[in-house]
PDB file of C-alpha atoms in Angstrom:
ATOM      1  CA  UNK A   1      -1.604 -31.403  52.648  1.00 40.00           C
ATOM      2  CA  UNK A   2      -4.216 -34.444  53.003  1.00 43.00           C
ATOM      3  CA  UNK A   3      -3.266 -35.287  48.840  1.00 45.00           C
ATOM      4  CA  UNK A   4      -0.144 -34.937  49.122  1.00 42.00           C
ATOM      5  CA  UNK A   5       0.239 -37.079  52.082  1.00 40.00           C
ATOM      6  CA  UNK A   6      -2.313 -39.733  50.154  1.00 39.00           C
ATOM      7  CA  UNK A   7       0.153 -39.473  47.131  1.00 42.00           C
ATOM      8  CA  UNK A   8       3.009 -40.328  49.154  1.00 42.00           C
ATOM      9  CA  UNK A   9       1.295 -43.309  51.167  1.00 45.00           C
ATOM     10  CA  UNK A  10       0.398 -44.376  47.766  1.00 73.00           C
ATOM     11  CA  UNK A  11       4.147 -44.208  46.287  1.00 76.00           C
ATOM     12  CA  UNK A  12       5.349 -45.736  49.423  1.00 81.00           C
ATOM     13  CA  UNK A  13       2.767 -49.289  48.780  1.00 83.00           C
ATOM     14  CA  UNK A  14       3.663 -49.517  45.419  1.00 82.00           C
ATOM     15  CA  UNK A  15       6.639 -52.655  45.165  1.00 86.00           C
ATOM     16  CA  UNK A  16      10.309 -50.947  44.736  1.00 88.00           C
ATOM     17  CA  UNK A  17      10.973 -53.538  41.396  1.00 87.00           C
ATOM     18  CA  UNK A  18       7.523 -51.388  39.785  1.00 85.00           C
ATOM     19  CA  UNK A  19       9.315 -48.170  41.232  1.00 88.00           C
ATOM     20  CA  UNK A  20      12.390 -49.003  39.326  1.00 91.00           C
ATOM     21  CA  UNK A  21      11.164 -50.447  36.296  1.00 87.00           C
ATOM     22  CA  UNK A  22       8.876 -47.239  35.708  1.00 85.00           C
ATOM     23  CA  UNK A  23      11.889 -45.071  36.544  1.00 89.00           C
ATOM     24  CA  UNK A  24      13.961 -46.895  34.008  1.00 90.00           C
ATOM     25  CA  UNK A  25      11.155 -46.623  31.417  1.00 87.00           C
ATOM     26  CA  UNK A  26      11.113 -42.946  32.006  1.00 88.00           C
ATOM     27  CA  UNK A  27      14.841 -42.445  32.074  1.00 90.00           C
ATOM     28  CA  UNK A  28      14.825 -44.037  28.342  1.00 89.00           C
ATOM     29  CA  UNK A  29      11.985 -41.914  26.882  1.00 91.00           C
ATOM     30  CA  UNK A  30      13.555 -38.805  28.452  1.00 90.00           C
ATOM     31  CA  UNK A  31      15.775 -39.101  24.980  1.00 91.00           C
ATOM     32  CA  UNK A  32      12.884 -40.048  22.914  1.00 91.00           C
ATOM     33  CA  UNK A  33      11.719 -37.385  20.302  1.00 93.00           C
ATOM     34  CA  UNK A  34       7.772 -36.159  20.907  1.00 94.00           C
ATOM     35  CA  UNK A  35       5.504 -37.810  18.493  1.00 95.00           C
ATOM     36  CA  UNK A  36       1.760 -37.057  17.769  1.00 95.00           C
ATOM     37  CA  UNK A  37       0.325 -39.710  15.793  1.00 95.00           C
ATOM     38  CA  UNK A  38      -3.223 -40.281  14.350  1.00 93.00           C
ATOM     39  CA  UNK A  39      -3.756 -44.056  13.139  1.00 93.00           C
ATOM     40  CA  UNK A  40      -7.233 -44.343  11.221  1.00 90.00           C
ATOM     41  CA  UNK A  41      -8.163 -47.319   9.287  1.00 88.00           C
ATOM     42  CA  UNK A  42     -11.524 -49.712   9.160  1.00 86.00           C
ATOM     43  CA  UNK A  43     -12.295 -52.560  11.481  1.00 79.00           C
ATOM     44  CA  UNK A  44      -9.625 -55.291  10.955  1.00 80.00           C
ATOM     45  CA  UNK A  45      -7.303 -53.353   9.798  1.00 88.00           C
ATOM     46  CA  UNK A  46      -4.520 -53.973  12.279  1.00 85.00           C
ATOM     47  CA  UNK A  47      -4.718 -50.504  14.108  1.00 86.00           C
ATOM     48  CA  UNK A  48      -5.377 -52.498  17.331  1.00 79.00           C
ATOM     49  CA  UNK A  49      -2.230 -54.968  16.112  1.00 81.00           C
ATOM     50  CA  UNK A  50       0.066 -52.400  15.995  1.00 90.00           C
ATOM     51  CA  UNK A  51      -0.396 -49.313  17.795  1.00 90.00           C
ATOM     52  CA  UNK A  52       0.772 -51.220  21.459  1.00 88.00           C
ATOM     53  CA  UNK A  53       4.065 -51.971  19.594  1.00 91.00           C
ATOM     54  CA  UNK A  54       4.528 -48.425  18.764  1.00 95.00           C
ATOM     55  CA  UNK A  55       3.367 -46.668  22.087  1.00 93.00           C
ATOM     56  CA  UNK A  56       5.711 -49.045  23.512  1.00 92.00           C
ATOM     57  CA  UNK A  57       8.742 -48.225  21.290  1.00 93.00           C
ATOM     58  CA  UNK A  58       8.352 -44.422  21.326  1.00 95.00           C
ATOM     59  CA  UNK A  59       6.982 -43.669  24.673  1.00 94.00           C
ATOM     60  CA  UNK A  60       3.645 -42.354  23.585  1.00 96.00           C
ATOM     61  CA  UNK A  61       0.517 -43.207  24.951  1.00 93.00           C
ATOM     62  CA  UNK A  62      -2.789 -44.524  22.979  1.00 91.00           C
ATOM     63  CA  UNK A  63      -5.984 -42.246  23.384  1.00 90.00           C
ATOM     64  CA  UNK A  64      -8.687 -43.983  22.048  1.00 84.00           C
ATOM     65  CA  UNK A  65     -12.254 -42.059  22.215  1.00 82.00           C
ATOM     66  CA  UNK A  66     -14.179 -44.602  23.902  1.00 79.00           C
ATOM     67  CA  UNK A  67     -11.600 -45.882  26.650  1.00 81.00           C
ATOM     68  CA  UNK A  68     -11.138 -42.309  27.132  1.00 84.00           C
ATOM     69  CA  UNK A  69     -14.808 -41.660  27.712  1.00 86.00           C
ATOM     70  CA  UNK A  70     -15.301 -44.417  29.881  1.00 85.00           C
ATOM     71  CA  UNK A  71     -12.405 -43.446  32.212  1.00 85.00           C
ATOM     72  CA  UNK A  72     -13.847 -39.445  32.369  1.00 88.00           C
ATOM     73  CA  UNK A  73     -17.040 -40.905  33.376  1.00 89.00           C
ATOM     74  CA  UNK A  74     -15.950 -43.358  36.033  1.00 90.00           C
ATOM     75  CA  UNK A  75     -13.276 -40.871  37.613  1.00 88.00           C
ATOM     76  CA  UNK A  76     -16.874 -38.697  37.373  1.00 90.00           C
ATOM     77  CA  UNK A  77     -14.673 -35.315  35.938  1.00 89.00           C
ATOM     78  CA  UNK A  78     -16.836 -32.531  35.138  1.00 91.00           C
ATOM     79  CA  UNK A  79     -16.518 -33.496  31.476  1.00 91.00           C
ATOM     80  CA  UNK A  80     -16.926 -37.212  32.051  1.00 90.00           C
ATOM     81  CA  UNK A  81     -20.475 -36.132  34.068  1.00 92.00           C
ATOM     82  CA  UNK A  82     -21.551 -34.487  30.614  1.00 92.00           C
ATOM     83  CA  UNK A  83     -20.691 -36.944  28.816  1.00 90.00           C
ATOM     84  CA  UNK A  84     -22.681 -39.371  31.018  1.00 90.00           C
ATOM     85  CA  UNK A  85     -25.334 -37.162  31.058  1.00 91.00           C
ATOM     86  CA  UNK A  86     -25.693 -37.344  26.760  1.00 87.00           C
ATOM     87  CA  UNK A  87     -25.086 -41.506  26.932  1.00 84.00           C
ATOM     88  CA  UNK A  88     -27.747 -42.016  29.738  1.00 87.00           C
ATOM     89  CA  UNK A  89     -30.278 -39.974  26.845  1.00 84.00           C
ATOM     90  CA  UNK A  90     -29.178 -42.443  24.110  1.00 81.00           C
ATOM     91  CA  UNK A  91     -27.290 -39.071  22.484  1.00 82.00           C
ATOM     92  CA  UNK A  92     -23.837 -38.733  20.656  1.00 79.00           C
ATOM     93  CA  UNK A  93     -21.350 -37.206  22.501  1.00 85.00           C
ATOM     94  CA  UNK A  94     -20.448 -33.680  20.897  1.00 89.00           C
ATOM     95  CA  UNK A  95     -17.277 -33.309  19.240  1.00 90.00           C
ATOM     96  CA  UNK A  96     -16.931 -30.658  22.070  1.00 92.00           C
ATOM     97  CA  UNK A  97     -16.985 -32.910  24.895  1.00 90.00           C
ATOM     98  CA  UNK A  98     -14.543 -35.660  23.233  1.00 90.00           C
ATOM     99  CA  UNK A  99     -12.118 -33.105  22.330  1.00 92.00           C
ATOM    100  CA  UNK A 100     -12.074 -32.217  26.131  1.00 92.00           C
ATOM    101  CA  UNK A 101     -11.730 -34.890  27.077  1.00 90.00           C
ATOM    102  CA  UNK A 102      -8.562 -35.604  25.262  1.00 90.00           C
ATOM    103  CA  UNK A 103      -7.531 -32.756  26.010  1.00 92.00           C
ATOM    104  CA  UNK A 104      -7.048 -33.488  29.876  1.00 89.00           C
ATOM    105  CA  UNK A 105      -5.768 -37.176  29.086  1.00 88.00           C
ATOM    106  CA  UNK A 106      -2.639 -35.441  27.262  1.00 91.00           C
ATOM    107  CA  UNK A 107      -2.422 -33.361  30.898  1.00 90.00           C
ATOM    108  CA  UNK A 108      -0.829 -37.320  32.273  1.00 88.00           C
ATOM    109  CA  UNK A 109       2.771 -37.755  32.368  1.00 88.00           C
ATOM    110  CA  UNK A 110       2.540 -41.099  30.032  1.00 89.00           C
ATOM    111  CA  UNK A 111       1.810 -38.544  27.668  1.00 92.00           C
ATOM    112  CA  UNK A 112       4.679 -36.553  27.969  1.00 91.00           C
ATOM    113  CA  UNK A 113       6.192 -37.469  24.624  1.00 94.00           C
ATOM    114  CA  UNK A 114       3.533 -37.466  22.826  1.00 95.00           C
ATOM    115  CA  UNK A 115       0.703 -39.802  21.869  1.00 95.00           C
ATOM    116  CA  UNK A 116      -1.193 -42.104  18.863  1.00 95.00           C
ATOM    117  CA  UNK A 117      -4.983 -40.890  18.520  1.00 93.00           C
ATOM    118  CA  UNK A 118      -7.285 -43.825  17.730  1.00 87.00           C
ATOM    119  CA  UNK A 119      -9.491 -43.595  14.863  1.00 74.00           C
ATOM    120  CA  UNK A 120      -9.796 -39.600  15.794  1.00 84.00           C
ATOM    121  CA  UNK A 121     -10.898 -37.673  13.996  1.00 86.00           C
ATOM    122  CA  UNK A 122     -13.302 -38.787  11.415  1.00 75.00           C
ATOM    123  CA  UNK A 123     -14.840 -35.959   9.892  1.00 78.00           C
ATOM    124  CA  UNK A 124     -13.359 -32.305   9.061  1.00 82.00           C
ATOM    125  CA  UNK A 125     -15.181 -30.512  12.029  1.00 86.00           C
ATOM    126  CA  UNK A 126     -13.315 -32.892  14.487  1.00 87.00           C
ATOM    127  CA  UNK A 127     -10.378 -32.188  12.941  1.00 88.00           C
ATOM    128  CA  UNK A 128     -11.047 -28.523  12.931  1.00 90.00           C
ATOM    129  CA  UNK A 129     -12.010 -29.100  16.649  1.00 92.00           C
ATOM    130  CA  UNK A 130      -8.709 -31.449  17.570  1.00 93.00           C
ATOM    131  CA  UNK A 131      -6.035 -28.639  15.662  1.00 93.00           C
ATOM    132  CA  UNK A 132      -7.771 -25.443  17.377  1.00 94.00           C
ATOM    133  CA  UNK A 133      -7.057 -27.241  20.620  1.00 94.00           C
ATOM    134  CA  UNK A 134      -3.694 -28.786  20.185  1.00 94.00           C
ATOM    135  CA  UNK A 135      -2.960 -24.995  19.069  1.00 94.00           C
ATOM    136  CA  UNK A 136      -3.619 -23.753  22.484  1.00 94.00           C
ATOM    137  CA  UNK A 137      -0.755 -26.291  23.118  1.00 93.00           C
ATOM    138  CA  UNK A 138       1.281 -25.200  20.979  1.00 93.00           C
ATOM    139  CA  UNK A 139       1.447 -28.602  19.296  1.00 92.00           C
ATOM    140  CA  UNK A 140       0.199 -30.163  16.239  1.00 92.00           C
ATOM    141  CA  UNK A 141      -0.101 -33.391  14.328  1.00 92.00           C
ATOM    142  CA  UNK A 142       3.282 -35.080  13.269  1.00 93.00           C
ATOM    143  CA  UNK A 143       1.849 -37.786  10.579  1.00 93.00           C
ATOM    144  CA  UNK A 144      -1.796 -39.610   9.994  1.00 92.00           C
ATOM    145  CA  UNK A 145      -1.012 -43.126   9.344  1.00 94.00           C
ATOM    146  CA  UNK A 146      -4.335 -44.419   7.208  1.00 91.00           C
ATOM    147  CA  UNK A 147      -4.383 -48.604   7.212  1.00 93.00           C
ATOM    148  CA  UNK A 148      -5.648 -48.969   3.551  1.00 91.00           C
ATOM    149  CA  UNK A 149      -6.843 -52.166   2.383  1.00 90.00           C
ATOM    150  CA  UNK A 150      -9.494 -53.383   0.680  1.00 91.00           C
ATOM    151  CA  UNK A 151     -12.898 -54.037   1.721  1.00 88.00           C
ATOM    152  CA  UNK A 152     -12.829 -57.427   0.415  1.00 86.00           C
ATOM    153  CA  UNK A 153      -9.501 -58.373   2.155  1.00 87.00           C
ATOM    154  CA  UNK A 154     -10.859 -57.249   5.554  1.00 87.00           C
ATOM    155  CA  UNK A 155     -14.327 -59.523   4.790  1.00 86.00           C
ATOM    156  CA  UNK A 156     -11.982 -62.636   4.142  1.00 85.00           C
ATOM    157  CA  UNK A 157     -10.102 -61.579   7.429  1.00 83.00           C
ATOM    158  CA  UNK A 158     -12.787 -61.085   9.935  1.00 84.00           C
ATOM    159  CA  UNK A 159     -15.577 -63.794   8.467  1.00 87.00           C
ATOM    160  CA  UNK A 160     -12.707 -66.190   9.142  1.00 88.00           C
ATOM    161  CA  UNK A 161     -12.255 -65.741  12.408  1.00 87.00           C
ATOM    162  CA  UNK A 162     -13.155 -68.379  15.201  1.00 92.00           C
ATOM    163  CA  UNK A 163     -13.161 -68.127  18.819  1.00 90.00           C
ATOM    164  CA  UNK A 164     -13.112 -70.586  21.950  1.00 91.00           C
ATOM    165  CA  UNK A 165     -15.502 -69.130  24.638  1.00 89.00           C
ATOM    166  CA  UNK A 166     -13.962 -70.122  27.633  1.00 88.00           C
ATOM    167  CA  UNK A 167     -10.163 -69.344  27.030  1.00 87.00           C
ATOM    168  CA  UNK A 168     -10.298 -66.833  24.337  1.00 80.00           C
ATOM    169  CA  UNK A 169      -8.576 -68.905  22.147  1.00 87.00           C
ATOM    170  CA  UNK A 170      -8.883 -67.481  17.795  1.00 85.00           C
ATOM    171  CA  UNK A 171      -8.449 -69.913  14.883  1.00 90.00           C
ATOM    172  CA  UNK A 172      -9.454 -68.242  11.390  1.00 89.00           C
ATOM    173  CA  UNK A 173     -10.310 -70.653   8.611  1.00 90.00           C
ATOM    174  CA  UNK A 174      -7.675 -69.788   6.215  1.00 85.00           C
ATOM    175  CA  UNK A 175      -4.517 -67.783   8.486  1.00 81.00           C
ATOM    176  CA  UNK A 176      -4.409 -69.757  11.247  1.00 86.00           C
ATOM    177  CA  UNK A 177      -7.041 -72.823  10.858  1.00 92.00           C
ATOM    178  CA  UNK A 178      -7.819 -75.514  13.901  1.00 94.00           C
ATOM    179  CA  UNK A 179      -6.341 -78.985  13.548  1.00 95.00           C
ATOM    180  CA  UNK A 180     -10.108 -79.962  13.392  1.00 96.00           C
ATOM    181  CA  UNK A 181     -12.440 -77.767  11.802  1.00 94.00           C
ATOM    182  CA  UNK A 182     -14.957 -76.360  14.479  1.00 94.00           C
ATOM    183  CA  UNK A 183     -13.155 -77.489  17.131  1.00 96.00           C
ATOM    184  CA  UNK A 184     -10.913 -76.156  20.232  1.00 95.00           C
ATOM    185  CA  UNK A 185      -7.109 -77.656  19.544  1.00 96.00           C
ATOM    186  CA  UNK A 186      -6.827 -78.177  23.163  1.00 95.00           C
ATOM    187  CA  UNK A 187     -10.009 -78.830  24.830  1.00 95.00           C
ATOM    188  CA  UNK A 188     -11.689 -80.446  22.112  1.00 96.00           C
ATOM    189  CA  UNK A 189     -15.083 -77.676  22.704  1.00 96.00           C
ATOM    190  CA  UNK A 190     -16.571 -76.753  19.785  1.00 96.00           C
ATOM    191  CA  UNK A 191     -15.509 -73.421  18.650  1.00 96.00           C
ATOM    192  CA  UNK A 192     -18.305 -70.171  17.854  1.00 94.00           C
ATOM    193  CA  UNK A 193     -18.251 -66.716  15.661  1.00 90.00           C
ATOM    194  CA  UNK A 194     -18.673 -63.679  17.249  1.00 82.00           C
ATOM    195  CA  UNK A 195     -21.950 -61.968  16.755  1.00 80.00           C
ATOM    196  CA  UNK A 196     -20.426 -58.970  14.639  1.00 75.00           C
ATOM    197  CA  UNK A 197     -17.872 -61.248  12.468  1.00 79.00           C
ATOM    198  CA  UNK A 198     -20.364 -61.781   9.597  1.00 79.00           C
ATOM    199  CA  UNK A 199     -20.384 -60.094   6.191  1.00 81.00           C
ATOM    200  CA  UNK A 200     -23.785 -58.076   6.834  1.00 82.00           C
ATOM    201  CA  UNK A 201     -22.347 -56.751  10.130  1.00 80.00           C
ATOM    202  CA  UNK A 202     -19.204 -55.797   8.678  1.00 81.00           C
ATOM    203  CA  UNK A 203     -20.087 -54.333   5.435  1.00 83.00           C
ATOM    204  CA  UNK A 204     -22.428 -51.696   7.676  1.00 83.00           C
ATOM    205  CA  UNK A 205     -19.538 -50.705   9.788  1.00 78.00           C
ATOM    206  CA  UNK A 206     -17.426 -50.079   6.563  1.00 82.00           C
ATOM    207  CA  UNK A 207     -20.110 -48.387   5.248  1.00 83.00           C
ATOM    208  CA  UNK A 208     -20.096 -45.622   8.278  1.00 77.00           C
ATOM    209  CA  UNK A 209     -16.394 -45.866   8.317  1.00 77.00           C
ATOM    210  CA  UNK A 210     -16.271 -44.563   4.620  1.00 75.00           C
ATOM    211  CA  UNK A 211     -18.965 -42.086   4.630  1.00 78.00           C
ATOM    212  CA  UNK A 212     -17.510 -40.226   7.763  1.00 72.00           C
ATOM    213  CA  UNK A 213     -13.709 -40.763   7.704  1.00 71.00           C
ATOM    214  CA  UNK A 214     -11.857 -37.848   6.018  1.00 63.00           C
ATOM    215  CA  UNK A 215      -8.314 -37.995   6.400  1.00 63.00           C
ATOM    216  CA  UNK A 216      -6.282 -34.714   6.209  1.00 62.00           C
ATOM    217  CA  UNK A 217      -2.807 -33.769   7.197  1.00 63.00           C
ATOM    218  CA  UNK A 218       0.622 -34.983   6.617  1.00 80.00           C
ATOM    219  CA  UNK A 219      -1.223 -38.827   5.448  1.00 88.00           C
ATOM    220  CA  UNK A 220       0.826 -41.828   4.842  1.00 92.00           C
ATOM    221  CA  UNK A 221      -0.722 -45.085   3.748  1.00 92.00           C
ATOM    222  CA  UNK A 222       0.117 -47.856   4.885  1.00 95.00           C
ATOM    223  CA  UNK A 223       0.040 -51.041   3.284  1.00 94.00           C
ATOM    224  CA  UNK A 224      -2.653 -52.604   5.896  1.00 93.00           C
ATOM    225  CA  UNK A 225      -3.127 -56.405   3.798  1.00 90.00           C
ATOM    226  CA  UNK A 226       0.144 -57.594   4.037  1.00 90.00           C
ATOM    227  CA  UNK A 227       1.388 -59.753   7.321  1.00 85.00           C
ATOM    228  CA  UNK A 228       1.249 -57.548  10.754  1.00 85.00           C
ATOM    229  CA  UNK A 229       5.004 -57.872  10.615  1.00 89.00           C
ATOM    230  CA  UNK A 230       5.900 -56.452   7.742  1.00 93.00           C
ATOM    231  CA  UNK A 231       3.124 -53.811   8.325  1.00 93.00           C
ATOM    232  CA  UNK A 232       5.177 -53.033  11.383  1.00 94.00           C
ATOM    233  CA  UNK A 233       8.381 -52.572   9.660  1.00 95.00           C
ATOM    234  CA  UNK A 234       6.235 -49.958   7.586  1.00 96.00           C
ATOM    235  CA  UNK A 235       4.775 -48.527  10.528  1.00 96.00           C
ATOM    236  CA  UNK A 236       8.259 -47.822  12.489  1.00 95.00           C
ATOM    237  CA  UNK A 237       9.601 -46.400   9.432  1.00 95.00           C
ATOM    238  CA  UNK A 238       7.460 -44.107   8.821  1.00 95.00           C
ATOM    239  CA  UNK A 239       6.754 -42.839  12.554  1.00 95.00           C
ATOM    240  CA  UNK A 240      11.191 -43.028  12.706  1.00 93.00           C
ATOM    241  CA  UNK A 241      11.569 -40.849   9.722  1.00 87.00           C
TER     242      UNK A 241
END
């Protein structure tokens, strides 16, 4: 009785225009059709651009492995403690554990109709690991949408990119350039590059990203270099169809 009666003082403090709005959200999706997604791509290659937009538009909701990790760990689940456990020792968590783990994030009602998997899985165990469990559900993977584009493309795209510190502010040199070069359009402060927004840094990370991505399954590329809006006209097409 004591969570149920926590549950409703909870409801009862949340503000009735939240109430309504998340009852109208839910009364739209209740027509939408389920949708299990897997978007893989490198860095920079607009999955982060896009996949809002779509979780938005089709009421699914975005599992990504290492926001999912963090959350099993600070809500200290029995698989978030293991998984703690193997990050405190500097270790990889298994396959095992991560699959778990997204396994009981599907169990929340944003993920009712379905969801978009973030850059998971990479390799053909995980895969292997990811279908023998959405069998259990009795569910399995709708499309794979790979963000293909060339290496070189994503090197012009993230080497260009500039930041202001103190309001987040990005420029990039040749998309979307400051009036002054090096310099904040509205403060004036100079502008700085990220750590990890250098060739060196980035060609590493592809590296990894092309030895251990795999993709398998009904696979649809999609055109990642042109502009994120026509990418997104792609995108909805193909998760539509």
């Amino acid at each position: 009785m004591a969570n149920s009666s926590t549950a409703s003082v909870d409801m009862e403090d949340v503000q009735t225009v939240d109430l309504m709005s998340e009852l109208l959200r839910r009364m739209k999706c209740a027509s939408k059709p389920d949708k299990r997604l897997i978007f893989i791509g490198p860095p920079g290659s607009g999955k982060g651009t896009q996949s809002p937009v779509i979780k938005d538009e089709f009421c699914l909701c975005h599992l990504s492995t290492g926001d999912m990790l963090r959350a099993a760990v600070a809500v200290k689940s029995p698989l978030g403690v293991k998984a703690k456990e193997a990050m405190d020792k500097g270790e990889l968590v298994s396959d095992d554990l991560v699959v778990g783990i997204m396994d009981e994030a599907m169990n929340r009602p944003k993920c009712q109709k379905g969801f978009i998997l973030d850059g998971f899985p990479r390799t053909v165990t995980q895969a292997e690991k990811l279908d023998e469990m959405l069998n259990r559900r009795g569910a399995q993977i709708d499309k794979v949408l790979n963000f293909a584009i060339d290496d070189s493309v994503l090197e012009e795209r993230i080497t260009g990119r500039w930041i202001h510190p103190s309001s987040g502010r990005s420029y990039h040199t040749k998309f979307a350039p400051p009036k002054v070069p090096g310099v904040d359009d509205v403060t004036g402060e100079p502008l700085i590059q990220r750590k990890d927004d250098n060739a060196d840094v980035l060609r590493s990370r592809l590296d990894a990203f092309h030895k251990q991505t795999q993709p398998k399954g009904n696979l649809v590329n999609i055109p990642a270099e042109k502009a994120p809006e026509e990418v997104m006209k792609v995108v909805k097409k193909v998760v539509s169809t």
